Short mmCIF file of C-alpha atoms and ligand atoms in Angstrom, two decimals:
data_model
loop_
_atom_site.label_atom_id
_atom_site.label_comp_id
_atom_site.label_asym_id
_atom_site.label_seq_id
_atom_site.Cartn_x
_atom_site.Cartn_y
_atom_site.Cartn_z
CA MET R 1 6.18 -27.47 32.57
CA LYS R 2 3.59 -30.65 32.39
CA THR R 3 1.35 -29.91 29.53
CA LYS R 4 -2.22 -31.27 31.38
CA ARG R 5 -3.82 -33.78 29.50
CA LEU R 6 -7.04 -35.03 30.34
CA ARG R 7 -7.32 -39.03 31.69
CA ARG R 8 -10.81 -38.98 32.26
CA CYS R 9 -10.55 -42.30 30.18
CA GLN R 10 -7.39 -43.88 28.51
CA LEU R 11 -8.72 -46.79 25.29
CA SER R 12 -6.82 -49.21 24.75
CA VAL R 13 -5.81 -50.74 21.08
CA PRO R 14 -4.24 -53.46 20.09
CA GLY R 15 -0.46 -52.67 17.70
CA SER R 16 -1.65 -55.79 15.35
CA SER R 17 -5.07 -55.02 14.64
CA GLU R 18 -4.93 -52.27 11.91
CA LYS R 19 -9.10 -52.38 12.14
CA MET R 20 -9.21 -51.84 15.33
CA LEU R 21 -5.97 -48.63 15.11
CA ALA R 22 -8.29 -47.88 12.24
CA LYS R 23 -11.23 -47.19 13.99
CA ALA R 24 -9.54 -45.47 17.31
CA ALA R 25 -8.53 -43.48 15.16
CA THR R 26 -11.96 -41.66 14.56
CA MET R 27 -12.56 -41.57 18.90
CA GLU R 28 -13.33 -39.62 20.90
CA VAL R 29 -11.90 -39.69 23.51
CA ASP R 30 -9.59 -38.16 25.89
CA TYR R 31 -6.46 -40.31 25.50
CA ILE R 32 -5.56 -43.68 23.37
CA PHE R 33 -2.59 -45.96 24.28
CA LEU R 34 -1.08 -47.99 20.87
CA ASP R 35 -0.39 -51.57 22.33
CA LEU R 36 2.98 -52.98 21.40
CA GLU R 37 2.78 -55.14 25.13
CA ASP R 38 0.00 -58.04 26.18
CA ALA R 39 -2.30 -57.55 23.50
CA VAL R 40 -0.02 -58.39 20.87
CA ALA R 41 1.03 -62.19 20.49
CA PRO R 42 5.11 -62.94 20.63
CA ASN R 43 5.13 -64.11 16.78
CA ARG R 44 3.57 -59.78 16.35
CA LYS R 45 5.70 -58.54 18.02
CA ALA R 46 7.87 -56.50 15.16
CA GLU R 47 4.96 -56.82 12.44
CA ALA R 48 2.83 -54.67 15.95
CA ARG R 49 5.35 -51.95 16.22
CA ARG R 50 5.48 -51.08 12.82
CA ASN R 51 2.09 -50.52 12.14
CA VAL R 52 2.52 -48.21 15.79
CA VAL R 53 5.18 -46.20 14.27
CA GLU R 54 3.24 -45.36 11.46
CA ALA R 55 0.08 -45.68 13.35
CA VAL R 56 1.78 -42.88 15.16
CA ARG R 57 3.52 -40.74 12.42
CA SER R 58 0.79 -39.91 10.11
CA THR R 59 -2.36 -40.78 11.48
CA ARG R 60 -4.62 -37.95 12.58
CA PHE R 61 -6.67 -39.05 15.96
CA ARG R 62 -9.14 -37.57 17.36
CA ALA R 63 -8.50 -38.24 21.02
CA PRO R 64 -5.90 -35.65 21.68
CA THR R 65 -3.11 -37.94 23.92
CA ILE R 66 -1.44 -40.36 22.29
CA ALA R 67 0.60 -42.74 23.90
CA VAL R 68 2.47 -46.40 22.91
CA ARG R 69 2.46 -49.30 25.75
CA ILE R 70 5.95 -50.79 24.84
CA ASN R 71 7.29 -53.95 26.40
CA ASP R 72 8.14 -54.71 29.71
CA LEU R 73 12.50 -53.70 30.00
CA SER R 74 12.82 -57.75 30.93
CA SER R 75 11.67 -58.69 27.74
CA PRO R 76 13.20 -59.04 24.79
CA TRP R 77 11.49 -56.29 22.74
CA ALA R 78 11.84 -53.21 25.17
CA TYR R 79 14.42 -52.28 23.26
CA ASP R 80 13.43 -52.32 19.58
CA ASP R 81 9.99 -50.69 20.62
CA LEU R 82 12.06 -47.46 22.06
CA THR R 83 14.52 -47.72 19.11
CA ALA R 84 11.63 -47.34 16.63
CA LEU R 85 9.24 -44.62 18.41
CA VAL R 86 11.52 -42.25 19.15
CA GLU R 87 13.19 -42.46 15.17
CA GLY R 88 9.83 -43.41 13.59
CA CYS R 89 7.33 -40.87 15.53
CA GLY R 90 9.47 -38.66 18.54
CA GLU R 91 8.05 -35.82 16.96
CA LYS R 92 4.26 -37.31 17.31
CA LEU R 93 4.08 -39.57 21.03
CA ASP R 94 3.48 -37.66 23.54
CA VAL R 95 3.84 -41.02 26.13
CA ILE R 96 5.17 -44.35 27.08
CA VAL R 97 3.92 -46.52 29.07
CA LEU R 98 6.10 -48.67 30.58
CA PRO R 99 4.30 -51.97 32.21
CA LYS R 100 5.54 -54.50 35.04
CA ALA R 101 8.12 -51.60 36.24
CA MET R 102 10.24 -53.10 39.56
CA GLY R 103 11.01 -50.14 41.40
CA PRO R 104 12.53 -46.49 40.76
CA HIS R 105 15.68 -47.51 38.94
CA ASP R 106 13.72 -48.54 35.52
CA ILE R 107 12.47 -45.21 35.53
CA VAL R 108 15.64 -43.39 35.83
CA PHE R 109 16.30 -46.26 32.84
CA LEU R 110 13.80 -45.21 30.83
CA ASP R 111 14.42 -41.87 31.32
CA ARG R 112 17.76 -41.56 30.42
CA LEU R 113 17.85 -43.84 27.44
CA LEU R 114 14.72 -41.77 26.41
CA ALA R 115 17.43 -38.43 26.46
CA MET R 116 19.32 -40.69 24.91
CA LEU R 117 17.72 -41.15 21.61
CA GLU R 118 15.77 -37.36 22.13
CA ALA R 119 19.04 -36.20 21.22
CA ARG R 120 20.53 -38.83 18.89
CA HIS R 121 17.36 -38.75 16.28
CA ALA R 122 16.70 -34.58 17.42
CA VAL R 123 12.96 -35.35 18.77
CA GLY R 124 12.61 -31.36 20.12
CA ARG R 125 10.31 -32.51 22.55
CA ARG R 126 10.32 -34.55 25.68
CA ILE R 127 8.53 -37.26 25.81
CA GLY R 128 5.87 -38.26 28.49
CA VAL R 129 6.13 -41.25 30.32
CA GLU R 130 3.28 -43.14 32.34
CA VAL R 131 4.19 -46.26 34.67
CA LEU R 132 2.41 -49.11 35.35
CA ILE R 133 2.04 -50.42 39.10
CA GLU R 134 1.67 -54.29 39.05
CA GLU R 135 4.04 -55.95 39.84
CA ILE R 136 3.87 -55.84 44.31
CA GLU R 137 7.85 -54.88 44.66
CA ALA R 138 6.70 -51.61 42.50
CA LEU R 139 3.55 -51.28 44.71
CA ASN R 140 6.58 -51.58 47.97
CA SER R 141 8.28 -48.49 46.02
CA VAL R 142 5.50 -46.74 44.30
CA GLU R 143 7.25 -43.67 46.32
CA ALA R 144 9.78 -43.19 44.72
CA ILE R 145 8.82 -44.03 41.54
CA ALA R 146 6.82 -41.33 42.19
CA ALA R 147 9.86 -39.08 42.42
CA ALA R 148 12.12 -40.66 39.94
CA SER R 149 11.72 -38.60 36.64
CA PRO R 150 10.65 -35.28 35.67
CA ARG R 151 9.32 -36.92 32.96
CA LEU R 152 6.21 -38.67 34.65
CA GLU R 153 2.81 -37.65 34.29
CA GLY R 154 1.22 -40.41 35.58
CA LEU R 155 0.76 -43.88 37.37
CA ILE R 156 -1.09 -46.59 36.67
CA PHE R 157 -2.85 -49.46 38.69
CA GLY R 158 -3.21 -52.85 36.68
CA MET R 159 -5.22 -54.80 38.46
CA GLY R 160 -4.81 -58.09 36.54
CA ASP R 161 -1.19 -58.34 36.68
CA TYR R 162 -0.73 -57.17 40.04
CA ALA R 163 -3.23 -59.68 41.69
CA ALA R 164 -1.12 -61.95 39.56
CA SER R 165 2.00 -60.99 40.84
CA GLN R 166 -0.06 -60.95 44.90
CA GLY R 167 -1.37 -64.46 44.07
CA MET R 168 -5.02 -63.29 44.58
CA ARG R 169 -7.33 -65.47 43.93
CA VAL R 170 -9.57 -63.85 41.75
CA SER R 171 -11.27 -64.57 38.80
CA GLY R 172 -10.71 -62.16 36.11
CA VAL R 173 -9.23 -59.33 35.29
CA GLY R 174 -10.38 -56.37 37.79
CA GLU R 175 -12.70 -58.65 39.26
CA THR R 176 -13.28 -58.85 43.04
CA ASP R 177 -15.71 -61.59 43.54
CA ASP R 178 -16.84 -61.76 47.21
CA TYR R 179 -14.28 -60.68 48.86
CA PRO R 180 -16.02 -58.32 52.02
CA GLY R 181 -14.82 -54.62 51.57
CA ASP R 182 -13.71 -53.95 48.49
CA LEU R 183 -10.31 -56.31 47.37
CA PHE R 184 -8.14 -52.87 46.15
CA HIS R 185 -8.62 -50.37 48.02
CA TYR R 186 -5.57 -50.68 49.94
CA HIS R 187 -3.51 -50.27 46.31
CA ARG R 188 -5.44 -47.77 45.09
CA ASN R 189 -5.39 -45.60 48.20
CA ARG R 190 -1.42 -46.39 47.73
CA VAL R 191 -1.25 -45.81 44.55
CA ALA R 192 -3.68 -42.19 44.91
CA ILE R 193 -1.07 -40.93 46.96
CA ALA R 194 2.14 -41.56 45.92
CA ALA R 195 0.97 -40.84 42.70
CA ARG R 196 -0.47 -36.87 43.75
CA ALA R 197 2.54 -35.77 46.15
CA GLY R 198 4.74 -36.87 43.52
CA GLY R 199 2.26 -34.10 41.25
CA LEU R 200 1.02 -37.28 38.82
CA ASP R 201 -2.63 -38.43 37.56
CA ALA R 202 -3.72 -42.11 38.89
CA VAL R 203 -5.07 -44.12 36.38
CA ASP R 204 -6.86 -47.19 37.72
CA GLY R 205 -6.05 -49.44 35.33
CA PRO R 206 -9.07 -52.40 33.30
CA TYR R 207 -11.60 -54.71 33.57
CA ALA R 208 -12.33 -56.87 31.53
CA ASP R 209 -15.96 -57.58 31.31
CA PHE R 210 -16.82 -55.39 28.41
CA ARG R 211 -20.41 -56.81 28.81
CA ASN R 212 -20.57 -55.71 32.84
CA PRO R 213 -21.10 -51.59 32.56
CA ASP R 214 -22.28 -51.20 36.50
CA LYS R 215 -19.32 -53.30 37.49
CA TYR R 216 -17.27 -51.21 35.69
CA ARG R 217 -19.04 -48.14 36.47
CA GLU R 218 -19.19 -48.86 40.13
CA GLU R 219 -14.94 -50.15 39.77
CA ALA R 220 -14.91 -46.11 37.75
CA ARG R 221 -16.54 -44.52 41.06
CA ARG R 222 -14.12 -46.47 43.56
CA ALA R 223 -11.18 -44.66 41.53
CA ALA R 224 -12.46 -41.46 41.37
CA ILE R 225 -14.23 -41.15 45.03
CA LEU R 226 -10.23 -42.10 45.64
CA GLY R 227 -8.64 -39.91 43.64
CA PHE R 228 -7.78 -41.00 40.74
CA ALA R 229 -8.16 -39.06 37.25
CA GLY R 230 -9.09 -41.75 35.07
CA LYS R 231 -9.16 -45.53 33.63
CA TRP R 232 -8.71 -47.59 31.33
CA ALA R 233 -11.35 -48.98 28.44
CA ILE R 234 -10.65 -52.03 26.45
CA HIS R 235 -13.46 -51.77 24.79
CA PRO R 236 -15.33 -48.73 22.87
CA SER R 237 -18.44 -49.40 24.78
CA GLN R 238 -16.51 -48.20 27.79
CA ILE R 239 -15.48 -44.72 27.07
CA GLU R 240 -18.67 -42.81 27.68
CA LEU R 241 -18.44 -45.32 31.29
CA ALA R 242 -15.16 -43.80 33.20
CA GLU R 243 -15.46 -40.11 31.26
CA ALA R 244 -19.32 -39.60 32.83
CA VAL R 245 -17.73 -40.67 36.86
CA PHE R 246 -14.70 -38.77 36.10
CA SER R 247 -16.29 -35.70 34.68
CA PRO R 248 -17.61 -32.65 37.22
CA ASP R 249 -21.01 -32.59 36.34
CA PRO R 250 -22.67 -28.98 35.90
CA ALA R 251 -23.84 -28.98 39.30
CA THR R 252 -20.87 -29.94 41.43
CA VAL R 253 -19.08 -27.49 39.88
CA THR R 254 -22.07 -24.58 40.16
CA LYS R 255 -22.04 -25.40 43.75
CA ALA R 256 -18.42 -25.84 44.00
CA ARG R 257 -18.30 -21.90 42.78
CA ALA R 258 -20.66 -20.86 44.90
CA MET R 259 -19.34 -22.44 47.70
CA ALA R 260 -15.49 -20.19 47.04
CA GLU R 261 -17.37 -17.09 46.52
CA ALA R 262 -19.46 -17.36 50.06
CA TYR R 263 -15.96 -18.75 51.95
CA ALA R 264 -14.55 -15.31 50.27
CA ALA R 265 -17.01 -12.96 51.87
CA ALA R 266 -17.01 -14.80 55.14
CA ARG R 267 -13.28 -14.63 55.07
CA GLU R 268 -13.91 -10.17 54.27
CA ARG R 269 -16.44 -10.80 57.50
CA GLY R 270 -13.53 -11.68 59.40
CA GLU R 271 -15.30 -15.07 59.58
CA GLY R 272 -13.35 -18.36 59.03
CA ALA R 273 -15.89 -21.41 58.90
CA ILE R 274 -19.75 -20.50 57.57
CA ASN R 275 -22.77 -22.28 57.48
CA PHE R 276 -23.54 -22.86 53.87
CA GLU R 277 -26.28 -24.48 52.95
CA GLY R 278 -27.23 -26.40 56.12
CA THR R 279 -23.70 -27.56 56.11
CA MET R 280 -20.66 -25.69 57.88
CA ILE R 281 -17.99 -24.99 55.35
CA ASP R 282 -14.57 -23.27 56.06
CA ILE R 283 -11.31 -23.57 54.56
CA ALA R 284 -10.79 -27.10 53.46
CA SER R 285 -14.34 -27.20 52.19
CA VAL R 286 -12.85 -24.88 49.61
CA ARG R 287 -9.69 -26.72 48.84
CA GLY R 288 -10.60 -28.54 45.60
CA VAL R 289 -12.40 -26.74 44.80
CA ASP R 290 -9.68 -24.91 41.39
CA GLU R 291 -9.21 -28.07 40.83
CA ILE R 292 -12.74 -29.08 40.31
CA VAL R 293 -13.45 -25.86 37.66
CA ALA R 294 -10.05 -26.22 36.41
CA LEU R 295 -11.44 -30.06 35.48
CA ALA R 296 -14.32 -28.32 33.80
CA ASP R 297 -13.02 -25.90 32.08
CA LEU R 298 -10.39 -28.57 30.85
CA ILE R 299 -12.80 -30.34 29.18
CA GLY R 300 -14.31 -27.40 27.98
CA GLU R 301 -11.63 -26.77 25.45
CA LYS R 302 -11.34 -27.80 22.21
CA ARG R 303 -10.48 -31.62 21.62
CA GLY R 304 -8.33 -31.90 18.99
CA ARG R 305 -4.39 -32.25 17.80
N1 LIG Q 1 -9.94 -50.29 20.34
C1 LIG Q 1 -11.06 -50.14 18.60
N2 LIG Q 1 -12.15 -50.77 18.60
C2 LIG Q 1 -12.40 -51.72 19.09
C3 LIG Q 1 -11.71 -52.22 20.47
C4 LIG Q 1 -10.66 -50.99 20.23
N3 LIG Q 1 -10.27 -51.74 22.14
N4 LIG Q 1 -12.73 -52.93 21.00
C5 LIG Q 1 -13.16 -53.09 20.39
N5 LIG Q 1 -12.91 -52.29 19.15
C6 LIG Q 1 -14.42 -52.02 17.69
C7 LIG Q 1 -14.28 -53.83 16.90
O1 LIG Q 1 -13.20 -53.84 15.97
C8 LIG Q 1 -15.46 -53.63 16.24
O2 LIG Q 1 -15.30 -53.50 15.80
P1 LIG Q 1 -16.25 -53.20 13.73
O3 LIG Q 1 -17.91 -52.53 14.38
O4 LIG Q 1 -16.11 -52.22 12.82
O5 LIG Q 1 -16.13 -54.60 13.63
C9 LIG Q 1 -16.40 -52.85 17.79
O6 LIG Q 1 -15.48 -52.53 18.15
C10 LIG Q 1 -17.25 -53.55 18.47
O7 LIG Q 1 -16.36 -54.86 18.59
P2 LIG Q 1 -16.95 -56.27 19.33
O8 LIG Q 1 -17.87 -57.33 18.64
O9 LIG Q 1 -18.02 -56.17 20.40
O10 LIG Q 1 -16.15 -56.50 20.18
P3 LIG Q 1 -15.21 -57.78 19.57
O11 LIG Q 1 -15.05 -59.20 20.06
O12 LIG Q 1 -14.62 -57.18 18.03
O13 LIG Q 1 -12.99 -57.19 20.21
C11 LIG Q 1 -11.74 -57.36 22.88
C12 LIG Q 1 -13.25 -57.80 22.04
C13 LIG Q 1 -11.68 -57.92 23.51
C14 LIG Q 1 -10.90 -58.56 21.65
C15 LIG Q 1 -11.45 -56.13 22.25
O14 LIG Q 1 -12.42 -55.00 22.56
C16 LIG Q 1 -10.05 -55.85 22.16
O15 LIG Q 1 -8.61 -56.53 21.66
N6 LIG Q 1 -9.82 -54.86 23.44
C17 LIG Q 1 -8.21 -54.35 23.53
C18 LIG Q 1 -7.31 -55.46 24.54
C19 LIG Q 1 -5.97 -54.72 24.33
O16 LIG Q 1 -6.06 -53.98 24.83
N7 LIG Q 1 -6.05 -55.36 25.79
C20 LIG Q 1 -4.53 -55.08 26.45
C21 LIG Q 1 -5.41 -54.20 27.86
S1 LIG Q 1 -5.81 -54.83 29.22
MG1 LIG Q 2 -0.26 -56.06 32.71
#
């Protein structure tokens, strides 16, 4: 059975910054991923890898989930990333985040390699995997990617690399500029559909302009409406914004419960569609209720590893 994790906010922490790694340990956030990829300069990859293995092995993080983003599978670093992580901190590592996947073959390969490494180092758990959908090839095969391994827990739409991969003319990571409508609607929607069909969480990627909370909130809201579970944060100030958008507010939870009760009573009376506070509700209206209540319960559970 897969572990159900909160992913309202996934905070990215550069693996080469011992200062930020230490600071991240104290942060109250659903999910932290320590980055070995783009936040780390090529000449500091080995140092960052050592820092990250040590941090995962021996730091007590307040966040309930700790992940590491490795370098992509065509890089000269991915092999060492994987072997060092599974050997050095496999027992403590919840999830590996794979960037720049090109298709389901990458996921199958990673799954098999992880299985070998876990067996080799007698790791007593199955490490989860999340995949960045940030290449045009990945979006083209996103349904197959979502079904490629039982380790998969989530798909992340990485709009920074994706925009470059498609040749989009945007001014920064996560920016949508003056495109009429929502530039990323199609991409997010495909990722959300594929993720949910595969029983995975969809997560929205970064927004780089961390001094612009309104735009961040708006981007998070767009993702939430489409069914995403959360959004990345690259700066601590974005954590609160994401958690607010992706948490059901108490009024929504109360209404969801009342709706489910009213519908159950109607069914007893032999009615399929009823008037609930002035709108029609039927079985479709209460389909999402369990999910809202389960999320609220998960948020209410005590955090901490
Ligand atoms: N994780 C942990 N701590 C962080 C952090 C992060 N992602 N981003 C900032 N901080 C810390 C800073 O070290 C600083 O700590 P201090 O008050 O003890 O000095 C504090 O939060 C405030 O940061 P601020 O001064 O506003 O920003 P900065 O100039 O230090 O850093 C960035 C700005 C963008 C360089 C930094 O936020 C960062 O590196 N983010 C992550 C980038 C990343 O992971 N990219 C890859 C994924 S897209
Ligand atoms: Mg990227």
